[in-house]
Amino acid sequence: MVKGNNNKPLVSIGIPTYNRAHCIGKTIDSILRQNYENIELIVSDNASNDGTEELMEEYVKKDPRIRYVRQEKNLGPYPNFEACRMLAKGRYFMWVASDDELAPNVLNSYVFFLEAHQEYVTVMGKINYWEKGKIKYCEEGLSLEDEDPAKRVQTYYSKVVQGALLYGLHRNAWIRKNPIRTNLAGDWHFIAANAFVGKIKNLDVVGYDKTYEGGISGGSGFPRLVKILGLHVIWGRIPFIRISIETFWVIFKSFSVYKALSSSQRLGLGIRCALSVFFHYYVNFYPLILGARLLRFLRLPTRSEWRERKELKSESI
């Protein structure tokens, strides 16, 4: 095995996992195949009982850059993310979910960008969401480059759909001061806080392949997270109302993150961002969701189903 190039900054990559022995191998392989070698790979196992431990022991033997930590009990999703971050030693840090993949050789581009642009705290490529072997959705166009920090925060809340910027490359010195909050949209609030501190670049290249989990309406994702967080089941049905409320309080009460703002400025920004979340979902997306449900009720194909039928027809010709 070729040793890492110590002339380049160390990049720490955290994989929080629980019972993903069937797929974490492809995640790890996508990282080890990167053309950027100076990495440490931290796998935090949330007390899995599916053979993850045995699999990771084999990986550790093959590559000394891998560190495997097994938690004595299940910490929950966000605390396990934080467990990875707390162990990181690199100048830069990123998370990769244990059922996703890092796009080929994108890590080198990320490091090059952050080294050349000190005013940026996070960089990420396009995020492809995969379902049944096909790209279901691509999240892109989330660069936050306004000179006004408050505008960057509001722009993010008005544009975010899935929130996978969490899996970008971050400056470790900053995110040590910005833990993920145990909220329904803790990943959103994490990125918004990053945007307040510095600029964020969403590069025009594919950076991440993510397993699709229910889409913009939350699907099974939000109800499952609501249960894990111990919230009332109703929030799984109307998650974006809950997220809107969370957004206001996170900004208004987060003195450590938004301390440069006065109380009146935090109040105004909190209200604007909460309304941005609410209207972005219920005005831009909810009508589309209702339309799709109506088409299914009438047993008519949706636009994506029409497109799939057209592709199948063209393939059969």
PDB file of N, CA and C in Angstrom, residues 17 24 28 41 43 45 51-61 66-68:
ATOM      1  N   THR A  17     -22.052   4.564  11.846  1.00  0.00           N
ATOM      2  CA  THR A  17     -22.768   3.425  11.271  1.00  0.00           C
ATOM      3  C   THR A  17     -23.522   2.644  12.327  1.00  0.00           C
ATOM      4  N   ILE A  24     -21.588  -1.127   4.104  1.00  0.00           N
ATOM      5  CA  ILE A  24     -20.518  -0.205   4.485  1.00  0.00           C
ATOM      6  C   ILE A  24     -19.234  -0.467   3.715  1.00  0.00           C
ATOM      7  N   ILE A  28     -16.601   2.413   2.315  1.00  0.00           N
ATOM      8  CA  ILE A  28     -15.176   2.480   2.645  1.00  0.00           C
ATOM      9  C   ILE A  28     -14.328   2.401   1.385  1.00  0.00           C
ATOM     10  N   LEU A  41      -9.495   7.507   8.335  1.00  0.00           N
ATOM     11  CA  LEU A  41     -10.887   7.098   8.204  1.00  0.00           C
ATOM     12  C   LEU A  41     -11.362   6.563   9.553  1.00  0.00           C
ATOM     13  N   VAL A  43     -14.381   5.059  11.739  1.00  0.00           N
ATOM     14  CA  VAL A  43     -15.689   4.398  11.713  1.00  0.00           C
ATOM     15  C   VAL A  43     -16.178   4.277  13.150  1.00  0.00           C
ATOM     16  N   ASP A  45     -19.008   2.788  15.287  1.00  0.00           N
ATOM     17  CA  ASP A  45     -20.049   1.764  15.238  1.00  0.00           C
ATOM     18  C   ASP A  45     -20.986   1.938  16.442  1.00  0.00           C
ATOM     19  N   GLY A  51     -22.618  -8.086  12.476  1.00  0.00           N
ATOM     20  CA  GLY A  51     -21.351  -8.500  11.888  1.00  0.00           C
ATOM     21  C   GLY A  51     -20.470  -7.347  11.439  1.00  0.00           C
ATOM     22  N   THR A  52     -20.880  -6.118  11.746  1.00  0.00           N
ATOM     23  CA  THR A  52     -20.071  -4.954  11.371  1.00  0.00           C
ATOM     24  C   THR A  52     -18.695  -5.004  12.020  1.00  0.00           C
ATOM     25  N   GLU A  53     -18.644  -5.439  13.283  1.00  0.00           N
ATOM     26  CA  GLU A  53     -17.377  -5.467  14.007  1.00  0.00           C
ATOM     27  C   GLU A  53     -16.373  -6.392  13.326  1.00  0.00           C
ATOM     28  N   GLU A  54     -16.802  -7.582  12.937  1.00  0.00           N
ATOM     29  CA  GLU A  54     -15.907  -8.540  12.294  1.00  0.00           C
ATOM     30  C   GLU A  54     -15.427  -8.005  10.933  1.00  0.00           C
ATOM     31  N   LEU A  55     -16.338  -7.391  10.199  1.00  0.00           N
ATOM     32  CA  LEU A  55     -15.975  -6.828   8.900  1.00  0.00           C
ATOM     33  C   LEU A  55     -14.937  -5.728   9.056  1.00  0.00           C
ATOM     34  N   MET A  56     -15.138  -4.855  10.047  1.00  0.00           N
ATOM     35  CA  MET A  56     -14.218  -3.742  10.246  1.00  0.00           C
ATOM     36  C   MET A  56     -12.846  -4.213  10.724  1.00  0.00           C
ATOM     37  N   GLU A  57     -12.797  -5.261  11.480  1.00  0.00           N
ATOM     38  CA  GLU A  57     -11.506  -5.804  11.913  1.00  0.00           C
ATOM     39  C   GLU A  57     -10.666  -6.216  10.713  1.00  0.00           C
ATOM     40  N   GLU A  58     -11.321  -6.744   9.685  1.00  0.00           N
ATOM     41  CA  GLU A  58     -10.610  -7.122   8.465  1.00  0.00           C
ATOM     42  C   GLU A  58     -10.101  -5.884   7.723  1.00  0.00           C
ATOM     43  N   TYR A  59     -10.916  -4.832   7.672  1.00  0.00           N
ATOM     44  CA  TYR A  59     -10.506  -3.604   6.994  1.00  0.00           C
ATOM     45  C   TYR A  59      -9.326  -2.946   7.710  1.00  0.00           C
ATOM     46  N   VAL A  60      -9.364  -2.937   9.038  1.00  0.00           N
ATOM     47  CA  VAL A  60      -8.279  -2.326   9.821  1.00  0.00           C
ATOM     48  C   VAL A  60      -6.954  -3.030   9.552  1.00  0.00           C
ATOM     49  N   LYS A  61      -6.997  -4.355   9.379  1.00  0.00           N
ATOM     50  CA  LYS A  61      -5.783  -5.109   9.092  1.00  0.00           C
ATOM     51  C   LYS A  61      -5.198  -4.728   7.726  1.00  0.00           C
ATOM     52  N   ILE A  66      -7.297   3.367   8.745  1.00  0.00           N
ATOM     53  CA  ILE A  66      -8.654   3.155   9.263  1.00  0.00           C
ATOM     54  C   ILE A  66      -8.620   2.983  10.771  1.00  0.00           C
ATOM     55  N   ARG A  67      -9.475   3.715  11.466  1.00  0.00           N
ATOM     56  CA  ARG A  67      -9.650   3.579  12.917  1.00  0.00           C
ATOM     57  C   ARG A  67     -11.084   3.140  13.177  1.00  0.00           C
ATOM     58  N   TYR A  68     -11.239   2.058  13.904  1.00  0.00           N
ATOM     59  CA  TYR A  68     -12.567   1.525  14.200  1.00  0.00           C
ATOM     60  C   TYR A  68     -12.858   1.675  15.688  1.00  0.00           C
TER      61      TYR A  68
END
